[in-house]
PDB file of C-alpha atoms in Angstrom:
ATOM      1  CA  UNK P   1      21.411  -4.467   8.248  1.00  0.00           C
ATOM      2  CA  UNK P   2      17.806  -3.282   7.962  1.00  0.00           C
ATOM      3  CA  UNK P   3      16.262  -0.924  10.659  1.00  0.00           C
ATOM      4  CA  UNK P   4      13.836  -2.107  13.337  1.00  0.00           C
ATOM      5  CA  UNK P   5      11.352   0.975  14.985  1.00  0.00           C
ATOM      6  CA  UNK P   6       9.099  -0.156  17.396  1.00  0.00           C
ATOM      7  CA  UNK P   7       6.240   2.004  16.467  1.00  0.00           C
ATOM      8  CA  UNK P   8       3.164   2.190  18.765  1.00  0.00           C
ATOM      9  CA  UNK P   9      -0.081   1.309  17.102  1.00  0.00           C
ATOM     10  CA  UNK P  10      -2.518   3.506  18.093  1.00  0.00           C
ATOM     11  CA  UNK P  11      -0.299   6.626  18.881  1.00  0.00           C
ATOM     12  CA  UNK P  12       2.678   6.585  16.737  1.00  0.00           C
ATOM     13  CA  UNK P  13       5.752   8.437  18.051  1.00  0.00           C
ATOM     14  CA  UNK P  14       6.217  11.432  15.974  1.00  0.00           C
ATOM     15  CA  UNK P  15      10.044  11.425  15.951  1.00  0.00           C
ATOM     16  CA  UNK P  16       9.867   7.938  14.632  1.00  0.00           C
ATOM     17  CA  UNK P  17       7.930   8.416  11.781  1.00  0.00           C
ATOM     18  CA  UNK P  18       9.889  11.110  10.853  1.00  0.00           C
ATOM     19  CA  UNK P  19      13.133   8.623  10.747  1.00  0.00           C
ATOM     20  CA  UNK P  20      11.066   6.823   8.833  1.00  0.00           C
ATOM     21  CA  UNK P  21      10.436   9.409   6.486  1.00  0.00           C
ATOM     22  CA  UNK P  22      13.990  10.234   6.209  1.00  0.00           C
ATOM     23  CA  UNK P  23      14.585   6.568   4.760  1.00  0.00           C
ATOM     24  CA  UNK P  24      12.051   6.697   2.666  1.00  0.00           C
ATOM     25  CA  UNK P  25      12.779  10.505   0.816  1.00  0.00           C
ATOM     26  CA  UNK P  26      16.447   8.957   0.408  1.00  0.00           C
ATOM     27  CA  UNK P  27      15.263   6.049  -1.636  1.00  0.00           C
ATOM     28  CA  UNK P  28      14.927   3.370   0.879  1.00  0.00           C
ATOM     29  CA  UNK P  29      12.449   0.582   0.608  1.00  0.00           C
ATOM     30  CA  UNK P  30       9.851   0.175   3.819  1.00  0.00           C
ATOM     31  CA  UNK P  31       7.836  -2.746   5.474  1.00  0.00           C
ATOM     32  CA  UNK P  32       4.745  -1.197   7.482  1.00  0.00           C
ATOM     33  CA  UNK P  33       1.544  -2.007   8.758  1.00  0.00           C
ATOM     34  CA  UNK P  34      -1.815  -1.396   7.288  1.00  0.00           C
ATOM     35  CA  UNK P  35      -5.376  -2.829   8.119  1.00  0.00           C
ATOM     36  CA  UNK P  36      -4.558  -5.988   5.856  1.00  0.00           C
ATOM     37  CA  UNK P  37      -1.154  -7.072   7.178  1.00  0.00           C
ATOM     38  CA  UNK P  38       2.385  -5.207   6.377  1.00  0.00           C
ATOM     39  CA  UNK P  39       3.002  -3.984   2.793  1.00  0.00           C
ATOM     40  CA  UNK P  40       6.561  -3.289   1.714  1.00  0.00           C
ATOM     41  CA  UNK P  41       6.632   0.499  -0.319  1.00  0.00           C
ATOM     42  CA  UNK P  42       8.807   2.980  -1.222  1.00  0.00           C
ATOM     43  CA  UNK P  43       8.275   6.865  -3.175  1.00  0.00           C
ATOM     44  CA  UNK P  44       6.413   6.671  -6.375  1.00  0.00           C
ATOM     45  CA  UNK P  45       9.965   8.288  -8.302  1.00  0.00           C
ATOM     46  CA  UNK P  46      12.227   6.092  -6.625  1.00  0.00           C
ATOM     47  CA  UNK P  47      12.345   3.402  -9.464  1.00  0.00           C
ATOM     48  CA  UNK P  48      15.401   1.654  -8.011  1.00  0.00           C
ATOM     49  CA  UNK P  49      13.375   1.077  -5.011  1.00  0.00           C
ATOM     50  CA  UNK P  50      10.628  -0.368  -6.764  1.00  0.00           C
ATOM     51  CA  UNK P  51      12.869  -2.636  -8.821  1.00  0.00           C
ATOM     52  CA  UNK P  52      13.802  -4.394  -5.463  1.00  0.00           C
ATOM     53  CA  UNK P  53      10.616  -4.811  -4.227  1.00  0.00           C
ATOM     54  CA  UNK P  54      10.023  -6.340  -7.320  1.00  0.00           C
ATOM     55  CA  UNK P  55      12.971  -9.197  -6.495  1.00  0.00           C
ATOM     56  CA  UNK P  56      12.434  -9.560  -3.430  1.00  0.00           C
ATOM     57  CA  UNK P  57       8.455 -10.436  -3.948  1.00  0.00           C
ATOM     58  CA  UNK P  58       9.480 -11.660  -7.947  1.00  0.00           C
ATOM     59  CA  UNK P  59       7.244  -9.462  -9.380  1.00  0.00           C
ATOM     60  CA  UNK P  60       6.181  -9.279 -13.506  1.00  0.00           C
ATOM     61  CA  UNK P  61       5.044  -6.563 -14.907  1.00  0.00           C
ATOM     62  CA  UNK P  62       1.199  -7.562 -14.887  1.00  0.00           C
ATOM     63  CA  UNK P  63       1.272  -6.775 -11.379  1.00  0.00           C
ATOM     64  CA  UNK P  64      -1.140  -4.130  -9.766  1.00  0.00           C
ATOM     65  CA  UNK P  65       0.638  -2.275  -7.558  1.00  0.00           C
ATOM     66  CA  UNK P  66      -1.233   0.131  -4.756  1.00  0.00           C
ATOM     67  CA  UNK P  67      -1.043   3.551  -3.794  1.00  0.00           C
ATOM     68  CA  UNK P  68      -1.477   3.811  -0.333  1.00  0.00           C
ATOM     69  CA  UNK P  69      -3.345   7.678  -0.228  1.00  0.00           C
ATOM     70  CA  UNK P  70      -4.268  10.076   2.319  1.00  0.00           C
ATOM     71  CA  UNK P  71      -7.814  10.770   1.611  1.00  0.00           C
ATOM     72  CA  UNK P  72     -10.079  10.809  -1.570  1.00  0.00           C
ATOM     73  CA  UNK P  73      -8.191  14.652  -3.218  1.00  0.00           C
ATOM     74  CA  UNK P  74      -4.606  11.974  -3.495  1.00  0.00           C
ATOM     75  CA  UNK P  75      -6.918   9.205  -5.056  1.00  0.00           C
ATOM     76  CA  UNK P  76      -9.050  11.667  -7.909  1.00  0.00           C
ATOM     77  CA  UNK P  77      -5.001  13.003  -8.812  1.00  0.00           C
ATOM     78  CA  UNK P  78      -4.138   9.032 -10.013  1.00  0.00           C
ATOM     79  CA  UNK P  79      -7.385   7.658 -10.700  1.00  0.00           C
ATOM     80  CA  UNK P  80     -10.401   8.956 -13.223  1.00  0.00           C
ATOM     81  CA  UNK P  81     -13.254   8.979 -10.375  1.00  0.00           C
ATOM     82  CA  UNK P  82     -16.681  10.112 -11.428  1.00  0.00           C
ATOM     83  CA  UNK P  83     -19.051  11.602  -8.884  1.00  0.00           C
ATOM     84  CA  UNK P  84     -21.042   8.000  -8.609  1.00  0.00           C
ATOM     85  CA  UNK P  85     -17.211   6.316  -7.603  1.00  0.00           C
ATOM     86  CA  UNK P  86     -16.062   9.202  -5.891  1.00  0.00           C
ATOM     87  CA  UNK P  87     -19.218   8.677  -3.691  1.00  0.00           C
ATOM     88  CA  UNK P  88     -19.044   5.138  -2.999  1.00  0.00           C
ATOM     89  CA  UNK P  89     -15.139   5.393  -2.104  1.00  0.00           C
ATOM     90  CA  UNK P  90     -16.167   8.404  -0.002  1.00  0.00           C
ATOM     91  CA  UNK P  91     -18.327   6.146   2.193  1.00  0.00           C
ATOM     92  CA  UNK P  92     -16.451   3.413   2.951  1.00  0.00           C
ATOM     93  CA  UNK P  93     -12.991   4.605   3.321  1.00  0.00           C
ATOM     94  CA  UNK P  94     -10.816   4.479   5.059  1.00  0.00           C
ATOM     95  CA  UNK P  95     -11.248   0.696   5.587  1.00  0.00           C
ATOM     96  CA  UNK P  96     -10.271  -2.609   4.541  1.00  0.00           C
ATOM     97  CA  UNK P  97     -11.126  -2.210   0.736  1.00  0.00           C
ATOM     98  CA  UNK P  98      -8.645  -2.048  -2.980  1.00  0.00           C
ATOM     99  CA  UNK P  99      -9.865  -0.047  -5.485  1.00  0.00           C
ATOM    100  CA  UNK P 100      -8.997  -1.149  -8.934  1.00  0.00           C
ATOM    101  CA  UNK P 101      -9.470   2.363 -11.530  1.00  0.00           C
ATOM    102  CA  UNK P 102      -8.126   3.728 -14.621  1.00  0.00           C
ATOM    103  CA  UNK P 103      -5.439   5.688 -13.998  1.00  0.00           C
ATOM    104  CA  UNK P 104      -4.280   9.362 -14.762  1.00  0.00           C
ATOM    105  CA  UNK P 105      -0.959  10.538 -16.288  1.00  0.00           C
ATOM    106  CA  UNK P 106       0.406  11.546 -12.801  1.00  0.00           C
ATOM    107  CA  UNK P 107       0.623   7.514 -12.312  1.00  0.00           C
ATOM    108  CA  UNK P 108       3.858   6.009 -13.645  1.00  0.00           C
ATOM    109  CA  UNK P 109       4.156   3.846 -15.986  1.00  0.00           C
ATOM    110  CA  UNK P 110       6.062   1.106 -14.451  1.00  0.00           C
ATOM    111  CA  UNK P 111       3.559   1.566 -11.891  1.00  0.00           C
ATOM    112  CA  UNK P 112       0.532   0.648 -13.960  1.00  0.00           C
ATOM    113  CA  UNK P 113      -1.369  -2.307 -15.116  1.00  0.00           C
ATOM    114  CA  UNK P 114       0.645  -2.501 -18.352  1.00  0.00           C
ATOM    115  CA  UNK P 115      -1.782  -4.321 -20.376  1.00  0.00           C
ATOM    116  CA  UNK P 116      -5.219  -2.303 -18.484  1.00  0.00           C
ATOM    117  CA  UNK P 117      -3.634   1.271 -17.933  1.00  0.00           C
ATOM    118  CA  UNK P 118      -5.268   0.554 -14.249  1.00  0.00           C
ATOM    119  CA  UNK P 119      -3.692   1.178 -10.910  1.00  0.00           C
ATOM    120  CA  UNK P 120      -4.961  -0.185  -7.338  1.00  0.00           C
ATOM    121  CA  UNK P 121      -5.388   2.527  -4.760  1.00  0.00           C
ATOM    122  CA  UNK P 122      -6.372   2.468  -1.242  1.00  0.00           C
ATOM    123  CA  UNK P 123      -7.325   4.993   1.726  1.00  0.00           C
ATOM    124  CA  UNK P 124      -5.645   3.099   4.369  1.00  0.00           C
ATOM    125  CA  UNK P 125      -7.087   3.523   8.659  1.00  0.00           C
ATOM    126  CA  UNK P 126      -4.066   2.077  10.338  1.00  0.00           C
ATOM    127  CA  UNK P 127      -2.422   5.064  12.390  1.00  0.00           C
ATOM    128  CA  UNK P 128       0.865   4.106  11.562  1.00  0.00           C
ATOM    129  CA  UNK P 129       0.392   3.808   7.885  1.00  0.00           C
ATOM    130  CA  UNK P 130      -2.246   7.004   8.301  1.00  0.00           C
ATOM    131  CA  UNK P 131       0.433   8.779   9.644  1.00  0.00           C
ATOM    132  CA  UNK P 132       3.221   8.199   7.822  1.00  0.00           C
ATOM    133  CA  UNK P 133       1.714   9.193   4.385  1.00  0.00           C
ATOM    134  CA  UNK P 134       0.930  12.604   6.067  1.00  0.00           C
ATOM    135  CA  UNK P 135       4.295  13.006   6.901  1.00  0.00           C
ATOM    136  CA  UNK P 136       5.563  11.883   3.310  1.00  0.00           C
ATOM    137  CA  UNK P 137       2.788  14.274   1.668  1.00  0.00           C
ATOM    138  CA  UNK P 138       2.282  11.873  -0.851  1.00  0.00           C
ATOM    139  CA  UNK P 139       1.233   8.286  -2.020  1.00  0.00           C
ATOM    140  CA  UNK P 140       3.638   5.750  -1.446  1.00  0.00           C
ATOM    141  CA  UNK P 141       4.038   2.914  -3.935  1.00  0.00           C
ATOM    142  CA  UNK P 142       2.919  -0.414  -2.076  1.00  0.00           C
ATOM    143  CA  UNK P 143       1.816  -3.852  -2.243  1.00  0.00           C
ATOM    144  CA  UNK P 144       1.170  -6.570   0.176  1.00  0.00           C
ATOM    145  CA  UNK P 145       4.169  -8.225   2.057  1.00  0.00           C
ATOM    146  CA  UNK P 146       3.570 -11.356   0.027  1.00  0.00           C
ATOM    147  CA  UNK P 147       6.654 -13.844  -0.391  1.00  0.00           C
ATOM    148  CA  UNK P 148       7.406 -15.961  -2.646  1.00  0.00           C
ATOM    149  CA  UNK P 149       5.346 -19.446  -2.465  1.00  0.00           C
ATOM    150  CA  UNK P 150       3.726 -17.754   0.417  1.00  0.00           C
ATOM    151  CA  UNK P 151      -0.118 -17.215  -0.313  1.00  0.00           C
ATOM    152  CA  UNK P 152      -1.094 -14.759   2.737  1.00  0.00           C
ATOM    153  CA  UNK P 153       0.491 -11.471   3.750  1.00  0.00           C
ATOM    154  CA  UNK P 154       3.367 -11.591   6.596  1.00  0.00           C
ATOM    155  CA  UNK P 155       1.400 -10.334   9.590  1.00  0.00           C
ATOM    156  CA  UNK P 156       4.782 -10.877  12.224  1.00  0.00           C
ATOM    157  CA  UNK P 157       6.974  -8.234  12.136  1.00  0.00           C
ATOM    158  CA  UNK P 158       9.570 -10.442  14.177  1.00  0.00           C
ATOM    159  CA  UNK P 159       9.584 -12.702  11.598  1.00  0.00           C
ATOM    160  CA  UNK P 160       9.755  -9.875   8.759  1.00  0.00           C
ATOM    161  CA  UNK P 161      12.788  -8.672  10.226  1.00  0.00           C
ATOM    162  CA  UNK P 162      14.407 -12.204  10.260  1.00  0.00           C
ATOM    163  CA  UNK P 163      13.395 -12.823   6.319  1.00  0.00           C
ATOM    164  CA  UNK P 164      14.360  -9.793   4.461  1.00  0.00           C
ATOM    165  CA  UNK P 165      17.337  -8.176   6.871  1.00  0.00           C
ATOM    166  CA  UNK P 166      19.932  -6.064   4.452  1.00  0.00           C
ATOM    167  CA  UNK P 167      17.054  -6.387   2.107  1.00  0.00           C
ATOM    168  CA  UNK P 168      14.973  -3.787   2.898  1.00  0.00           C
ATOM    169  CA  UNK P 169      16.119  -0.543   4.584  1.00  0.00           C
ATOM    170  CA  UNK P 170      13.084  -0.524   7.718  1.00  0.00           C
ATOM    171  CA  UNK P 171      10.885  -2.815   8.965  1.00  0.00           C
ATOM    172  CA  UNK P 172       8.161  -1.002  11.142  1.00  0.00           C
ATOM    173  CA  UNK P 173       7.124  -3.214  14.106  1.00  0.00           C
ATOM    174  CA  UNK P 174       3.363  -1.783  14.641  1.00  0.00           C
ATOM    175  CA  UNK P 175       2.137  -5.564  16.196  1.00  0.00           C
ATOM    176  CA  UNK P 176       1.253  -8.865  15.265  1.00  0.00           C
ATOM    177  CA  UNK P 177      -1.591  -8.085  12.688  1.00  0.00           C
ATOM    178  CA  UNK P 178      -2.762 -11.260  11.381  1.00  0.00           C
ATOM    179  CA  UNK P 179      -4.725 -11.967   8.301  1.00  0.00           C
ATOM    180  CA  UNK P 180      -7.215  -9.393   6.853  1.00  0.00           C
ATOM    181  CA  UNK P 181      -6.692  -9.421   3.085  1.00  0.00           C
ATOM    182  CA  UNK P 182      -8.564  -6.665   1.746  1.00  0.00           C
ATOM    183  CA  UNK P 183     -11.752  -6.651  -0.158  1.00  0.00           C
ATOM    184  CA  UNK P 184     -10.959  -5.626  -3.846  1.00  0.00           C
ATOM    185  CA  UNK P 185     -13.432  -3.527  -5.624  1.00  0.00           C
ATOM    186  CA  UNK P 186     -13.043  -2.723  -9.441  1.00  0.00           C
ATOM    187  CA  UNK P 187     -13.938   0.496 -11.050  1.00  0.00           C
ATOM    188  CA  UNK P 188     -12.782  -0.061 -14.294  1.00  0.00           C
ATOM    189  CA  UNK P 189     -15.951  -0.809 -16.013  1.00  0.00           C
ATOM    190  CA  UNK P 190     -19.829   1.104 -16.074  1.00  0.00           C
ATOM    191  CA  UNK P 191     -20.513  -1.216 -12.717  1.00  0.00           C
ATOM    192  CA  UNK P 192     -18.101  -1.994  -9.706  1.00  0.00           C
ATOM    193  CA  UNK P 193     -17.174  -5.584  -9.585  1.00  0.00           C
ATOM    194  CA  UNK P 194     -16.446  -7.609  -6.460  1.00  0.00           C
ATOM    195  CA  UNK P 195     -13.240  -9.067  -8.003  1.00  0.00           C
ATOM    196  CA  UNK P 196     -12.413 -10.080  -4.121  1.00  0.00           C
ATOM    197  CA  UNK P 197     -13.702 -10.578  -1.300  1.00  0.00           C
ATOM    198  CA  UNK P 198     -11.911  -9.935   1.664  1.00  0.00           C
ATOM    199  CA  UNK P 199     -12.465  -8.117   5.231  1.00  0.00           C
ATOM    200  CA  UNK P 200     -14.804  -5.013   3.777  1.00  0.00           C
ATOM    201  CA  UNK P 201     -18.034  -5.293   3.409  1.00  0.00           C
ATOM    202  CA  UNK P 202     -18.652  -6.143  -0.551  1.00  0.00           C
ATOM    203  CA  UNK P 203     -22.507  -5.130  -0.085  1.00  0.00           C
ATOM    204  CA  UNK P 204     -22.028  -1.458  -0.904  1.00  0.00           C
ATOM    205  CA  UNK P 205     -20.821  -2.348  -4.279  1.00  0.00           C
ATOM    206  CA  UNK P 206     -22.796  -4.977  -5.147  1.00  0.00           C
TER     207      UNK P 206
END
C-alpha cells in the first residue's frame, strides 16, 4: 500500500518532507506536485525506480525525461548552457516552462534522449516540489503524471492515490492542481524553438 502525506501547499511541513525524502534515498518512486500538475520521480541512480515509472506510464526509450532542479548551478551540471541560454533561463525561472538542451556526462544514459543526447530540465516554483529537491540536494528524475490513453496530467491527488496504490511508494497530496501543461522551450539548436506552448509565456523566446 502506497503512502498518502497531506502536504500543505504553500508552507510544507518540514518533518513531512523529510519522510518523503527518506522514501525517496531508499529507492522509492514519488507522485508530487509541481506548477503543471503532479509528476511521478524518483533519484537519478535509482534505475529500478525508473524502470517502474516506465510501466506504469509505458514508456520507450525516445522519451524525454525531466530533471526537476533547484536553481540554474543544478541545470549548467546536466545541460551545456551558454551565457545567451543561461540568461534567458535565468529570467524566467522558476515558472511554468521545459527546457529541452544537450546534455552533459553527469546525465545518465537511460535518462537521455537516446537518439538526440538531449535531456528536459526544469526550475520548478511549487513549494512542495521547491522544497523537496532542497532537501534531496539533488535533481530528481521526473516526468508528468501522464497515464496511459490519458492525454493531460492527473491534477487529483485523491484520484492518484486510487489509480496507482502498491504501485508507487508516496503520493503527495499538495491540492487539486488542475491543468497547466508547461510551455516547452528547446535549446538544442543556434535559436530556441517554441516546440510547445503551454502556461509560460513563449514571447521571451521567440
Amino acid at each position: 500500500m502506497s503512502q498518502f502525506f497531506y502536504i500543505h501547499p504553500d508552507n510544507p511541513q518540514a518533518r513531512l518532507i523529510s519522510q518523503s525524502v527518506e522514501i525517496l534515498n531508499k529507492g522509492g518512486v514519488v507522485v508530487y506536485p509541481t506548477d503543471s500538475g503532479y509528476a511521478i520521480g524518483c533519484r537519478l541512480e535509482e534505475k529500478n525506480a525508473l524502470e517502474r515509472i516506465c510501466r506504469i506510464r509505458k514508456l520507450d526509450s525516445n522519451h524525454n525525461f525531466t530533471l526537476m532542479c533547484r536553481d540554474l548551478s543544478e541545470i549548467s551540471n546536466y545541460a551545456h548552457v551558454d551565457n545567451t541560454v543561461f540568461r534567458l533561463i535565468k529570467n524566467n525561472t522558476p515558472g511554468n516552462y521545459t527546457f529541452i538542451l544537450k546534455a552533459t556526462k553527469e546525465v545518465p544514459r537511460r535518462l537521455m534522449n537516446e537518439k538526440r543526447k538531449t535531456i528536459g530540465l526544469r526550475v520548478p516554483s511549487n513549494p512542495i516540489a521547491r522544497d523537496l529537491l532542497e532537501a534531496v540536494g539533488e535533481p530528481l528524475m521526473s516526468t508528468s503524471l501522464i497515464l496511459p490513453g490519458d492525454d493531460f496530467t492527473q491534477s487529483d491527488p485523491e484520484e492518484i492515490r486510487d489509480l496507482l496504490d502498491k504501485q508507487v511508494d508516496l503520493v503527495i497530496h499538495g491540492g487539486y492542481i488542475g491543468q497547466k501543461p508547461t510551455t516547452v522551450i528547446d535549446f538544442t539548436d543556434d535559436t530556441p524553438v517554441v516546440a510547445r506552448v503551454g502556461t509560460g509565456d513563449p514571447t521571451p523566446f521567440e
